JSON list of C-alpha atoms in Angstrom, two decimals:
[
{"chain": "Q", "resi": 1, "resn": "MET", "atom": "CA", "xyz": [-4.14, -8.89, -6.24]},
{"chain": "Q", "resi": 2, "resn": "CYS", "atom": "CA", "xyz": [-1.38, -8.58, -3.75]},
{"chain": "Q", "resi": 3, "resn": "ILE", "atom": "CA", "xyz": [-1.44, -6.36, -0.70]},
{"chain": "Q", "resi": 4, "resn": "ARG", "atom": "CA", "xyz": [1.51, -4.17, 0.09]},
{"chain": "Q", "resi": 5, "resn": "ASP", "atom": "CA", "xyz": [3.16, -3.63, 3.43]},
{"chain": "Q", "resi": 6, "resn": "ARG", "atom": "CA", "xyz": [6.29, -1.52, 3.58]},
{"chain": "Q", "resi": 7, "resn": "ASN", "atom": "CA", "xyz": [7.89, -4.06, 5.93]},
{"chain": "Q", "resi": 8, "resn": "TRP", "atom": "CA", "xyz": [7.34, -6.81, 3.33]},
{"chain": "Q", "resi": 9, "resn": "ILE", "atom": "CA", "xyz": [9.26, -5.31, 0.41]},
{"chain": "Q", "resi": 10, "resn": "GLY", "atom": "CA", "xyz": [12.41, -6.69, -1.23]},
{"chain": "Q", "resi": 11, "resn": "ALA", "atom": "CA", "xyz": [15.12, -7.80, 1.16]},
{"chain": "Q", "resi": 12, "resn": "GLU", "atom": "CA", "xyz": [12.90, -7.11, 4.19]},
{"chain": "Q", "resi": 13, "resn": "LYS", "atom": "CA", "xyz": [10.36, -9.64, 2.91]},
{"chain": "Q", "resi": 14, "resn": "GLU", "atom": "CA", "xyz": [13.06, -12.26, 2.41]},
{"chain": "Q", "resi": 15, "resn": "ARG", "atom": "CA", "xyz": [14.38, -11.71, 5.93]},
{"chain": "Q", "resi": 16, "resn": "HIS", "atom": "CA", "xyz": [10.91, -12.13, 7.40]},
{"chain": "Q", "resi": 17, "resn": "ILE", "atom": "CA", "xyz": [10.35, -15.35, 5.45]},
{"chain": "Q", "resi": 18, "resn": "GLU", "atom": "CA", "xyz": [13.75, -16.77, 6.42]},
{"chain": "Q", "resi": 19, "resn": "ARG", "atom": "CA", "xyz": [13.05, -16.03, 10.07]},
{"chain": "Q", "resi": 20, "resn": "LEU", "atom": "CA", "xyz": [9.49, -17.40, 10.13]},
{"chain": "Q", "resi": 21, "resn": "GLN", "atom": "CA", "xyz": [9.70, -20.49, 7.91]},
{"chain": "Q", "resi": 22, "resn": "PRO", "atom": "CA", "xyz": [11.67, -22.60, 10.45]},
{"chain": "Q", "resi": 23, "resn": "GLU", "atom": "CA", "xyz": [9.06, -21.67, 13.09]},
{"chain": "Q", "resi": 24, "resn": "GLN", "atom": "CA", "xyz": [5.97, -22.73, 11.15]},
{"chain": "Q", "resi": 25, "resn": "GLU", "atom": "CA", "xyz": [5.12, -25.70, 13.35]},
{"chain": "Q", "resi": 26, "resn": "ASN", "atom": "CA", "xyz": [5.64, -23.63, 16.50]},
{"chain": "Q", "resi": 27, "resn": "LEU", "atom": "CA", "xyz": [3.41, -20.88, 15.13]},
{"chain": "Q", "resi": 28, "resn": "ARG", "atom": "CA", "xyz": [0.68, -23.39, 14.28]},
{"chain": "Q", "resi": 29, "resn": "ALA", "atom": "CA", "xyz": [0.91, -24.87, 17.76]},
{"chain": "Q", "resi": 30, "resn": "ALA", "atom": "CA", "xyz": [0.78, -21.40, 19.32]},
{"chain": "Q", "resi": 31, "resn": "LEU", "atom": "CA", "xyz": [-2.35, -20.44, 17.39]},
{"chain": "Q", "resi": 32, "resn": "ALA", "atom": "CA", "xyz": [-4.04, -23.73, 18.28]},
{"chain": "Q", "resi": 33, "resn": "TRP", "atom": "CA", "xyz": [-3.17, -23.30, 21.97]},
{"chain": "Q", "resi": 34, "resn": "LEU", "atom": "CA", "xyz": [-4.45, -19.71, 22.05]},
{"chain": "Q", "resi": 35, "resn": "VAL", "atom": "CA", "xyz": [-7.79, -20.66, 20.49]},
{"chain": "Q", "resi": 36, "resn": "GLU", "atom": "CA", "xyz": [-8.17, -23.74, 22.70]},
{"chain": "Q", "resi": 37, "resn": "HIS", "atom": "CA", "xyz": [-7.51, -21.69, 25.83]},
{"chain": "Q", "resi": 38, "resn": "LYS", "atom": "CA", "xyz": [-9.92, -18.89, 24.81]},
{"chain": "Q", "resi": 39, "resn": "GLU", "atom": "CA", "xyz": [-7.12, -16.39, 24.27]},
{"chain": "Q", "resi": 40, "resn": "GLN", "atom": "CA", "xyz": [-8.92, -14.99, 21.26]},
{"chain": "Q", "resi": 41, "resn": "GLU", "atom": "CA", "xyz": [-7.42, -11.52, 21.18]},
{"chain": "Q", "resi": 42, "resn": "ALA", "atom": "CA", "xyz": [-3.87, -12.93, 21.28]},
{"chain": "Q", "resi": 43, "resn": "ALA", "atom": "CA", "xyz": [-4.80, -15.39, 18.52]},
{"chain": "Q", "resi": 44, "resn": "LEU", "atom": "CA", "xyz": [-6.18, -12.58, 16.36]},
{"chain": "Q", "resi": 45, "resn": "ARG", "atom": "CA", "xyz": [-3.12, -10.43, 16.97]},
{"chain": "Q", "resi": 46, "resn": "LEU", "atom": "CA", "xyz": [-0.84, -13.28, 15.95]},
{"chain": "Q", "resi": 47, "resn": "GLY", "atom": "CA", "xyz": [-2.92, -14.18, 12.89]},
{"chain": "Q", "resi": 48, "resn": "SER", "atom": "CA", "xyz": [-3.08, -10.56, 11.76]},
{"chain": "Q", "resi": 49, "resn": "SER", "atom": "CA", "xyz": [0.71, -10.37, 12.03]},
{"chain": "Q", "resi": 50, "resn": "LEU", "atom": "CA", "xyz": [1.20, -13.58, 10.04]},
{"chain": "Q", "resi": 51, "resn": "TRP", "atom": "CA", "xyz": [-1.15, -13.10, 7.12]},
{"chain": "Q", "resi": 52, "resn": "ARG", "atom": "CA", "xyz": [1.51, -11.56, 4.86]},
{"chain": "Q", "resi": 53, "resn": "PHE", "atom": "CA", "xyz": [3.79, -14.49, 5.62]},
{"chain": "Q", "resi": 54, "resn": "TRP", "atom": "CA", "xyz": [1.00, -16.89, 4.62]},
{"chain": "Q", "resi": 55, "resn": "TRP", "atom": "CA", "xyz": [0.47, -14.86, 1.45]},
{"chain": "Q", "resi": 56, "resn": "ALA", "atom": "CA", "xyz": [4.17, -14.67, 0.55]},
{"chain": "Q", "resi": 57, "resn": "CYS", "atom": "CA", "xyz": [4.62, -18.45, 1.05]},
{"chain": "Q", "resi": 58, "resn": "GLY", "atom": "CA", "xyz": [1.46, -19.47, -0.80]},
{"chain": "Q", "resi": 59, "resn": "LEU", "atom": "CA", "xyz": [-0.23, -20.66, 2.39]},
{"chain": "Q", "resi": 60, "resn": "LEU", "atom": "CA", "xyz": [-3.49, -18.84, 1.69]},
{"chain": "Q", "resi": 61, "resn": "SER", "atom": "CA", "xyz": [-5.80, -21.68, 2.73]},
{"chain": "Q", "resi": 62, "resn": "GLU", "atom": "CA", "xyz": [-3.91, -22.21, 5.98]},
{"chain": "Q", "resi": 63, "resn": "GLY", "atom": "CA", "xyz": [-4.06, -18.52, 6.80]},
{"chain": "Q", "resi": 64, "resn": "ARG", "atom": "CA", "xyz": [-7.77, -18.33, 6.08]},
{"chain": "Q", "resi": 65, "resn": "THR", "atom": "CA", "xyz": [-8.44, -21.39, 8.22]},
{"chain": "Q", "resi": 66, "resn": "GLU", "atom": "CA", "xyz": [-6.45, -20.04, 11.16]},
{"chain": "Q", "resi": 67, "resn": "LEU", "atom": "CA", "xyz": [-8.05, -16.61, 11.05]},
{"chain": "Q", "resi": 68, "resn": "ALA", "atom": "CA", "xyz": [-11.55, -18.05, 10.61]},
{"chain": "Q", "resi": 69, "resn": "ARG", "atom": "CA", "xyz": [-11.05, -20.27, 13.66]},
{"chain": "Q", "resi": 70, "resn": "ALA", "atom": "CA", "xyz": [-9.94, -17.34, 15.79]},
{"chain": "Q", "resi": 71, "resn": "LEU", "atom": "CA", "xyz": [-12.70, -15.03, 14.53]},
{"chain": "Q", "resi": 72, "resn": "ALA", "atom": "CA", "xyz": [-15.36, -17.69, 15.13]},
{"chain": "Q", "resi": 73, "resn": "ALA", "atom": "CA", "xyz": [-14.60, -17.71, 18.85]},
{"chain": "Q", "resi": 74, "resn": "GLY", "atom": "CA", "xyz": [-16.73, -14.57, 19.26]},
{"chain": "Q", "resi": 75, "resn": "GLU", "atom": "CA", "xyz": [-16.22, -10.87, 19.92]},
{"chain": "Q", "resi": 76, "resn": "GLY", "atom": "CA", "xyz": [-16.21, -10.79, 23.70]},
{"chain": "Q", "resi": 77, "resn": "GLY", "atom": "CA", "xyz": [-13.11, -9.26, 25.25]},
{"chain": "Q", "resi": 78, "resn": "VAL", "atom": "CA", "xyz": [-11.47, -8.43, 21.91]},
{"chain": "Q", "resi": 79, "resn": "ALA", "atom": "CA", "xyz": [-10.39, -4.83, 21.30]},
{"chain": "Q", "resi": 80, "resn": "THR", "atom": "CA", "xyz": [-12.07, -3.31, 18.26]},
{"chain": "Q", "resi": 81, "resn": "PRO", "atom": "CA", "xyz": [-8.80, -2.45, 16.44]},
{"chain": "Q", "resi": 82, "resn": "VAL", "atom": "CA", "xyz": [-7.63, -6.05, 16.83]},
{"chain": "Q", "resi": 83, "resn": "ARG", "atom": "CA", "xyz": [-10.83, -7.49, 15.39]},
{"chain": "Q", "resi": 84, "resn": "ALA", "atom": "CA", "xyz": [-10.88, -4.94, 12.54]},
{"chain": "Q", "resi": 85, "resn": "LYS", "atom": "CA", "xyz": [-7.33, -5.85, 11.48]},
{"chain": "Q", "resi": 86, "resn": "ALA", "atom": "CA", "xyz": [-8.06, -9.59, 11.68]},
{"chain": "Q", "resi": 87, "resn": "LEU", "atom": "CA", "xyz": [-11.20, -9.20, 9.54]},
{"chain": "Q", "resi": 88, "resn": "TYR", "atom": "CA", "xyz": [-9.24, -7.24, 6.96]},
{"chain": "Q", "resi": 89, "resn": "ALA", "atom": "CA", "xyz": [-6.44, -9.84, 6.93]},
{"chain": "Q", "resi": 90, "resn": "ALA", "atom": "CA", "xyz": [-8.96, -12.65, 6.43]},
{"chain": "Q", "resi": 91, "resn": "GLY", "atom": "CA", "xyz": [-10.68, -10.65, 3.69]},
{"chain": "Q", "resi": 92, "resn": "ALA", "atom": "CA", "xyz": [-7.39, -9.97, 1.92]},
{"chain": "Q", "resi": 93, "resn": "LEU", "atom": "CA", "xyz": [-6.54, -13.70, 1.86]},
{"chain": "Q", "resi": 94, "resn": "ALA", "atom": "CA", "xyz": [-10.04, -14.58, 0.61]},
{"chain": "Q", "resi": 95, "resn": "ASN", "atom": "CA", "xyz": [-9.64, -11.95, -2.12]},
{"chain": "Q", "resi": 96, "resn": "MET", "atom": "CA", "xyz": [-6.32, -13.47, -3.22]},
{"chain": "Q", "resi": 97, "resn": "GLN", "atom": "CA", "xyz": [-8.01, -16.86, -3.64]},
{"chain": "Q", "resi": 98, "resn": "GLY", "atom": "CA", "xyz": [-10.80, -15.35, -5.73]},
{"chain": "Q", "resi": 99, "resn": "ASP", "atom": "CA", "xyz": [-13.41, -15.88, -3.01]},
{"chain": "Q", "resi": 100, "resn": "PHE", "atom": "CA", "xyz": [-14.79, -12.40, -3.56]},
{"chain": "Q", "resi": 101, "resn": "GLU", "atom": "CA", "xyz": [-18.11, -13.01, -1.84]},
{"chain": "Q", "resi": 102, "resn": "GLN", "atom": "CA", "xyz": [-16.40, -13.90, 1.43]},
{"chain": "Q", "resi": 103, "resn": "ALA", "atom": "CA", "xyz": [-13.88, -11.10, 0.96]},
{"chain": "Q", "resi": 104, "resn": "GLU", "atom": "CA", "xyz": [-16.76, -8.64, 0.76]},
{"chain": "Q", "resi": 105, "resn": "VAL", "atom": "CA", "xyz": [-18.43, -9.98, 3.90]},
{"chain": "Q", "resi": 106, "resn": "LEU", "atom": "CA", "xyz": [-15.23, -9.72, 5.90]},
{"chain": "Q", "resi": 107, "resn": "CYS", "atom": "CA", "xyz": [-14.12, -6.34, 4.58]},
{"chain": "Q", "resi": 108, "resn": "GLU", "atom": "CA", "xyz": [-17.56, -4.77, 4.97]},
{"chain": "Q", "resi": 109, "resn": "GLU", "atom": "CA", "xyz": [-17.35, -5.62, 8.67]},
{"chain": "Q", "resi": 110, "resn": "SER", "atom": "CA", "xyz": [-13.75, -4.45, 8.94]},
{"chain": "Q", "resi": 111, "resn": "LEU", "atom": "CA", "xyz": [-14.68, -1.19, 7.16]},
{"chain": "Q", "resi": 112, "resn": "ALA", "atom": "CA", "xyz": [-17.51, -0.52, 9.61]},
{"chain": "Q", "resi": 113, "resn": "LEU", "atom": "CA", "xyz": [-15.14, -1.03, 12.53]},
{"chain": "Q", "resi": 114, "resn": "PHE", "atom": "CA", "xyz": [-12.36, 1.09, 11.01]},
{"chain": "Q", "resi": 115, "resn": "ARG", "atom": "CA", "xyz": [-14.84, 3.90, 10.33]},
{"chain": "Q", "resi": 116, "resn": "ALA", "atom": "CA", "xyz": [-16.10, 3.73, 13.93]},
{"chain": "Q", "resi": 117, "resn": "LEU", "atom": "CA", "xyz": [-12.48, 3.95, 15.11]},
{"chain": "Q", "resi": 118, "resn": "GLY", "atom": "CA", "xyz": [-11.76, 6.92, 12.85]},
{"chain": "Q", "resi": 119, "resn": "ASP", "atom": "CA", "xyz": [-8.96, 4.96, 11.17]},
{"chain": "Q", "resi": 120, "resn": "PRO", "atom": "CA", "xyz": [-8.60, 6.33, 7.61]},
{"chain": "Q", "resi": 121, "resn": "ARG", "atom": "CA", "xyz": [-5.80, 3.98, 6.55]},
{"chain": "Q", "resi": 122, "resn": "GLY", "atom": "CA", "xyz": [-7.64, 0.87, 7.72]},
{"chain": "Q", "resi": 123, "resn": "SER", "atom": "CA", "xyz": [-10.80, 2.15, 6.02]},
{"chain": "Q", "resi": 124, "resn": "ALA", "atom": "CA", "xyz": [-8.89, 2.74, 2.78]},
{"chain": "Q", "resi": 125, "resn": "LEU", "atom": "CA", "xyz": [-7.41, -0.77, 2.81]},
{"chain": "Q", "resi": 126, "resn": "SER", "atom": "CA", "xyz": [-10.85, -2.33, 3.32]},
{"chain": "Q", "resi": 127, "resn": "LEU", "atom": "CA", "xyz": [-12.35, -0.09, 0.62]},
{"chain": "Q", "resi": 128, "resn": "SER", "atom": "CA", "xyz": [-9.66, -1.24, -1.83]},
{"chain": "Q", "resi": 129, "resn": "ILE", "atom": "CA", "xyz": [-10.57, -4.90, -1.34]},
{"chain": "Q", "resi": 130, "resn": "LEU", "atom": "CA", "xyz": [-14.29, -4.09, -1.63]},
{"chain": "Q", "resi": 131, "resn": "GLY", "atom": "CA", "xyz": [-13.63, -2.20, -4.85]},
{"chain": "Q", "resi": 132, "resn": "TYR", "atom": "CA", "xyz": [-11.68, -5.11, -6.29]},
{"chain": "Q", "resi": 133, "resn": "ALA", "atom": "CA", "xyz": [-14.43, -7.54, -5.32]},
{"chain": "Q", "resi": 134, "resn": "ALA", "atom": "CA", "xyz": [-17.14, -5.32, -6.83]},
{"chain": "Q", "resi": 135, "resn": "ALA", "atom": "CA", "xyz": [-15.30, -5.23, -10.14]},
{"chain": "Q", "resi": 136, "resn": "TRP", "atom": "CA", "xyz": [-14.37, -8.92, -10.33]},
{"chain": "Q", "resi": 137, "resn": "GLN", "atom": "CA", "xyz": [-17.33, -10.51, -8.56]},
{"chain": "Q", "resi": 138, "resn": "ARG", "atom": "CA", "xyz": [-20.22, -8.52, -10.05]},
{"chain": "Q", "resi": 139, "resn": "ASN", "atom": "CA", "xyz": [-18.70, -6.45, -12.85]},
{"chain": "Q", "resi": 140, "resn": "ASP", "atom": "CA", "xyz": [-20.19, -3.50, -10.96]},
{"chain": "Q", "resi": 141, "resn": "TYR", "atom": "CA", "xyz": [-17.73, -0.92, -12.20]},
{"chain": "Q", "resi": 142, "resn": "ALA", "atom": "CA", "xyz": [-19.71, 2.08, -10.93]},
{"chain": "Q", "resi": 143, "resn": "SER", "atom": "CA", "xyz": [-19.56, 0.79, -7.35]},
{"chain": "Q", "resi": 144, "resn": "ALA", "atom": "CA", "xyz": [-15.94, -0.26, -7.77]},
{"chain": "Q", "resi": 145, "resn": "ARG", "atom": "CA", "xyz": [-14.95, 3.21, -8.92]},
{"chain": "Q", "resi": 146, "resn": "ALA", "atom": "CA", "xyz": [-16.75, 4.90, -6.02]},
{"chain": "Q", "resi": 147, "resn": "LEU", "atom": "CA", "xyz": [-15.13, 2.59, -3.46]},
{"chain": "Q", "resi": 148, "resn": "LEU", "atom": "CA", "xyz": [-11.65, 2.90, -4.96]},
{"chain": "Q", "resi": 149, "resn": "GLU", "atom": "CA", "xyz": [-11.83, 6.67, -5.38]},
{"chain": "Q", "resi": 150, "resn": "GLU", "atom": "CA", "xyz": [-12.79, 6.98, -1.70]},
{"chain": "Q", "resi": 151, "resn": "ALA", "atom": "CA", "xyz": [-9.85, 4.72, -0.80]},
{"chain": "Q", "resi": 152, "resn": "MET", "atom": "CA", "xyz": [-7.47, 6.90, -2.83]},
{"chain": "Q", "resi": 153, "resn": "THR", "atom": "CA", "xyz": [-8.78, 10.04, -1.13]},
{"chain": "Q", "resi": 154, "resn": "LEU", "atom": "CA", "xyz": [-8.18, 8.54, 2.31]},
{"chain": "Q", "resi": 155, "resn": "PHE", "atom": "CA", "xyz": [-4.70, 7.30, 1.40]},
{"chain": "Q", "resi": 156, "resn": "ARG", "atom": "CA", "xyz": [-3.80, 10.79, 0.16]},
{"chain": "Q", "resi": 157, "resn": "GLN", "atom": "CA", "xyz": [-5.20, 12.35, 3.35]},
{"chain": "Q", "resi": 158, "resn": "VAL", "atom": "CA", "xyz": [-2.80, 10.33, 5.48]},
{"chain": "Q", "resi": 159, "resn": "ASP", "atom": "CA", "xyz": [0.01, 10.79, 2.92]},
{"chain": "Q", "resi": 160, "resn": "ASP", "atom": "CA", "xyz": [0.36, 7.02, 2.49]},
{"chain": "Q", "resi": 161, "resn": "LYS", "atom": "CA", "xyz": [2.50, 6.83, -0.64]},
{"chain": "Q", "resi": 162, "resn": "TYR", "atom": "CA", "xyz": [2.92, 3.08, -0.31]},
{"chain": "Q", "resi": 163, "resn": "ASP", "atom": "CA", "xyz": [-0.51, 1.59, 0.18]},
{"chain": "Q", "resi": 164, "resn": "ILE", "atom": "CA", "xyz": [-2.14, 3.96, -2.31]},
{"chain": "Q", "resi": 165, "resn": "THR", "atom": "CA", "xyz": [-0.73, 1.92, -5.18]},
{"chain": "Q", "resi": 166, "resn": "LEU", "atom": "CA", "xyz": [-3.19, -0.85, -4.31]},
{"chain": "Q", "resi": 167, "resn": "SER", "atom": "CA", "xyz": [-6.20, 1.34, -5.11]},
{"chain": "Q", "resi": 168, "resn": "LEU", "atom": "CA", "xyz": [-4.41, 3.05, -8.03]},
{"chain": "Q", "resi": 169, "resn": "VAL", "atom": "CA", "xyz": [-3.76, -0.24, -9.84]},
{"chain": "Q", "resi": 170, "resn": "ILE", "atom": "CA", "xyz": [-7.21, -1.68, -9.16]},
{"chain": "Q", "resi": 171, "resn": "LEU", "atom": "CA", "xyz": [-8.92, 1.52, -10.31]},
{"chain": "Q", "resi": 172, "resn": "ALA", "atom": "CA", "xyz": [-6.68, 1.60, -13.40]},
{"chain": "Q", "resi": 173, "resn": "SER", "atom": "CA", "xyz": [-7.89, -1.94, -14.15]},
{"chain": "Q", "resi": 174, "resn": "VAL", "atom": "CA", "xyz": [-11.51, -0.81, -13.89]},
{"chain": "Q", "resi": 175, "resn": "PHE", "atom": "CA", "xyz": [-10.87, 2.05, -16.33]},
{"chain": "Q", "resi": 176, "resn": "LEU", "atom": "CA", "xyz": [-9.07, -0.40, -18.62]},
{"chain": "Q", "resi": 177, "resn": "PHE", "atom": "CA", "xyz": [-12.05, -2.78, -18.70]},
{"chain": "Q", "resi": 178, "resn": "GLN", "atom": "CA", "xyz": [-14.32, 0.16, -19.53]},
{"chain": "Q", "resi": 179, "resn": "GLY", "atom": "CA", "xyz": [-12.11, 1.30, -22.40]},
{"chain": "Q", "resi": 180, "resn": "GLU", "atom": "CA", "xyz": [-11.01, 4.52, -20.66]},
{"chain": "Q", "resi": 181, "resn": "TYR", "atom": "CA", "xyz": [-7.37, 4.01, -21.51]},
{"chain": "Q", "resi": 182, "resn": "ASN", "atom": "CA", "xyz": [-5.99, 7.48, -20.81]},
{"chain": "Q", "resi": 183, "resn": "GLN", "atom": "CA", "xyz": [-7.39, 7.49, -17.27]},
{"chain": "Q", "resi": 184, "resn": "ALA", "atom": "CA", "xyz": [-6.05, 3.98, -16.71]},
{"chain": "Q", "resi": 185, "resn": "ARG", "atom": "CA", "xyz": [-2.61, 4.98, -17.95]},
{"chain": "Q", "resi": 186, "resn": "THR", "atom": "CA", "xyz": [-2.40, 8.04, -15.69]},
{"chain": "Q", "resi": 187, "resn": "LEU", "atom": "CA", "xyz": [-3.24, 6.01, -12.59]},
{"chain": "Q", "resi": 188, "resn": "VAL", "atom": "CA", "xyz": [-1.01, 3.02, -13.28]},
{"chain": "Q", "resi": 189, "resn": "GLU", "atom": "CA", "xyz": [1.94, 5.21, -14.24]},
{"chain": "Q", "resi": 190, "resn": "GLU", "atom": "CA", "xyz": [1.63, 6.97, -10.86]},
{"chain": "Q", "resi": 191, "resn": "ALA", "atom": "CA", "xyz": [1.59, 3.55, -9.16]},
{"chain": "Q", "resi": 192, "resn": "ALA", "atom": "CA", "xyz": [4.65, 2.40, -11.11]},
{"chain": "Q", "resi": 193, "resn": "VAL", "atom": "CA", "xyz": [6.64, 5.47, -10.08]},
{"chain": "Q", "resi": 194, "resn": "ILE", "atom": "CA", "xyz": [5.81, 4.88, -6.40]},
{"chain": "Q", "resi": 195, "resn": "ASP", "atom": "CA", "xyz": [6.66, 1.17, -6.69]},
{"chain": "Q", "resi": 196, "resn": "ARG", "atom": "CA", "xyz": [10.01, 1.87, -8.35]},
{"chain": "Q", "resi": 197, "resn": "LYS", "atom": "CA", "xyz": [10.96, 4.37, -5.64]},
{"chain": "Q", "resi": 198, "resn": "ALA", "atom": "CA", "xyz": [10.10, 1.77, -3.02]},
{"chain": "Q", "resi": 199, "resn": "GLY", "atom": "CA", "xyz": [12.05, -0.94, -4.87]},
{"chain": "Q", "resi": 200, "resn": "ASP", "atom": "CA", "xyz": [9.02, -3.22, -4.62]},
{"chain": "Q", "resi": 201, "resn": "SER", "atom": "CA", "xyz": [9.55, -5.73, -7.44]},
{"chain": "Q", "resi": 202, "resn": "TRP", "atom": "CA", "xyz": [6.35, -7.64, -6.68]},
{"chain": "Q", "resi": 203, "resn": "HIS", "atom": "CA", "xyz": [4.15, -4.58, -7.11]},
{"chain": "Q", "resi": 204, "resn": "ILE", "atom": "CA", "xyz": [6.20, -3.18, -9.99]},
{"chain": "Q", "resi": 205, "resn": "ALA", "atom": "CA", "xyz": [5.36, -6.41, -11.84]},
{"chain": "Q", "resi": 206, "resn": "ASN", "atom": "CA", "xyz": [1.65, -5.78, -11.20]},
{"chain": "Q", "resi": 207, "resn": "SER", "atom": "CA", "xyz": [1.81, -2.16, -12.35]},
{"chain": "Q", "resi": 208, "resn": "LEU", "atom": "CA", "xyz": [3.78, -2.98, -15.49]},
{"chain": "Q", "resi": 209, "resn": "TRP", "atom": "CA", "xyz": [1.38, -5.74, -16.49]},
{"chain": "Q", "resi": 210, "resn": "ILE", "atom": "CA", "xyz": [-1.62, -3.38, -16.29]},
{"chain": "Q", "resi": 211, "resn": "LEU", "atom": "CA", "xyz": [0.31, -0.65, -18.12]},
{"chain": "Q", "resi": 212, "resn": "ALA", "atom": "CA", "xyz": [1.23, -3.17, -20.83]},
{"chain": "Q", "resi": 213, "resn": "MET", "atom": "CA", "xyz": [-2.47, -3.95, -21.30]},
{"chain": "Q", "resi": 214, "resn": "VAL", "atom": "CA", "xyz": [-3.20, -0.25, -21.70]},
{"chain": "Q", "resi": 215, "resn": "MET", "atom": "CA", "xyz": [-0.43, 0.08, -24.31]},
{"chain": "Q", "resi": 216, "resn": "PHE", "atom": "CA", "xyz": [-1.73, -3.00, -26.12]},
{"chain": "Q", "resi": 217, "resn": "PHE", "atom": "CA", "xyz": [-5.26, -1.63, -26.43]},
{"chain": "Q", "resi": 218, "resn": "GLN", "atom": "CA", "xyz": [-3.93, 1.77, -27.48]},
{"chain": "Q", "resi": 219, "resn": "GLY", "atom": "CA", "xyz": [-2.03, 0.06, -30.30]},
{"chain": "Q", "resi": 220, "resn": "ASN", "atom": "CA", "xyz": [1.50, 0.62, -28.98]},
{"chain": "Q", "resi": 221, "resn": "LEU", "atom": "CA", "xyz": [2.61, -3.00, -29.34]},
{"chain": "Q", "resi": 222, "resn": "PRO", "atom": "CA", "xyz": [6.39, -2.48, -29.01]},
{"chain": "Q", "resi": 223, "resn": "ARG", "atom": "CA", "xyz": [5.90, -0.64, -25.72]},
{"chain": "Q", "resi": 224, "resn": "ALA", "atom": "CA", "xyz": [3.43, -3.27, -24.52]},
{"chain": "Q", "resi": 225, "resn": "HIS", "atom": "CA", "xyz": [5.91, -6.03, -25.36]},
{"chain": "Q", "resi": 226, "resn": "ALA", "atom": "CA", "xyz": [8.75, -4.32, -23.48]},
{"chain": "Q", "resi": 227, "resn": "LEU", "atom": "CA", "xyz": [6.57, -3.80, -20.39]},
{"chain": "Q", "resi": 228, "resn": "VAL", "atom": "CA", "xyz": [5.40, -7.42, -20.39]},
{"chain": "Q", "resi": 229, "resn": "GLU", "atom": "CA", "xyz": [9.00, -8.63, -20.68]},
{"chain": "Q", "resi": 230, "resn": "GLU", "atom": "CA", "xyz": [10.03, -6.52, -17.69]},
{"chain": "Q", "resi": 231, "resn": "SER", "atom": "CA", "xyz": [7.01, -7.66, -15.68]},
{"chain": "Q", "resi": 232, "resn": "LEU", "atom": "CA", "xyz": [7.79, -11.27, -16.57]},
{"chain": "Q", "resi": 233, "resn": "ALA", "atom": "CA", "xyz": [11.41, -10.96, -15.47]},
{"chain": "Q", "resi": 234, "resn": "LEU", "atom": "CA", "xyz": [10.42, -9.41, -12.14]},
{"chain": "Q", "resi": 235, "resn": "SER", "atom": "CA", "xyz": [7.74, -12.05, -11.57]},
{"chain": "Q", "resi": 236, "resn": "ARG", "atom": "CA", "xyz": [10.28, -14.83, -12.14]},
{"chain": "Q", "resi": 237, "resn": "GLN", "atom": "CA", "xyz": [12.74, -13.11, -9.81]},
{"chain": "Q", "resi": 238, "resn": "GLU", "atom": "CA", "xyz": [10.09, -12.90, -7.07]},
{"chain": "Q", "resi": 239, "resn": "GLY", "atom": "CA", "xyz": [8.51, -16.29, -7.70]},
{"chain": "Q", "resi": 240, "resn": "TYR", "atom": "CA", "xyz": [5.21, -14.47, -8.30]},
{"chain": "Q", "resi": 241, "resn": "GLN", "atom": "CA", "xyz": [3.17, -17.26, -9.91]},
{"chain": "Q", "resi": 242, "resn": "GLU", "atom": "CA", "xyz": [-0.03, -15.28, -10.47]},
{"chain": "Q", "resi": 243, "resn": "ALA", "atom": "CA", "xyz": [1.74, -12.57, -12.44]},
{"chain": "Q", "resi": 244, "resn": "LEU", "atom": "CA", "xyz": [3.69, -15.19, -14.39]},
{"chain": "Q", "resi": 245, "resn": "ALA", "atom": "CA", "xyz": [0.41, -16.77, -15.46]},
{"chain": "Q", "resi": 246, "resn": "TYR", "atom": "CA", "xyz": [-1.03, -13.43, -16.54]}
]
């Protein structure tokens, strides 16, 4: 499940990738130097800034390795917001690789730090990953729903119309797996509207795939087929391999 950032949507994402790809070796060298010279906070700041680049370029293992190395250096001298964001970034990458157990460990720690900081958006992001992991790792849909509903409440409190689609789509998936198709449809249709307004093809593909599943199980096969075709076209356009496979 992909993680949204409003600065990594459409043309903005492509510009970031074009700017960063030629600098990959320099970035690797910079991270190595910072860790070697005990500049942990700077390493965590850099890694937290790069995780979406690693995700977008399929460098999930590299990103996890770099963040794990920086986090392993200890907590001394690192500002709490910096560590919280790095833990979340590492948890998000672990989640994308299906390492839900590690994603939970990392995001439980990031959630505790975000709560202590009084950061509702950071808390909501961590809760979304924890909800996803609860559903996919343990099939614990009751816990997943509680976590995701809390995330949605926090996103709405801060009027975050972008990141809320993460929890909307995951919660819709949970309702789908439990056969509660009307609830799933309501949530994923809200997510699709937000994604279309943002012009976020990557996340539109996600939303449409879940909505197609809802239509399929409700017996509306023509609508399901049309949604899958649109999701497929967007996934090909974005080079979104996971959605293509689905």
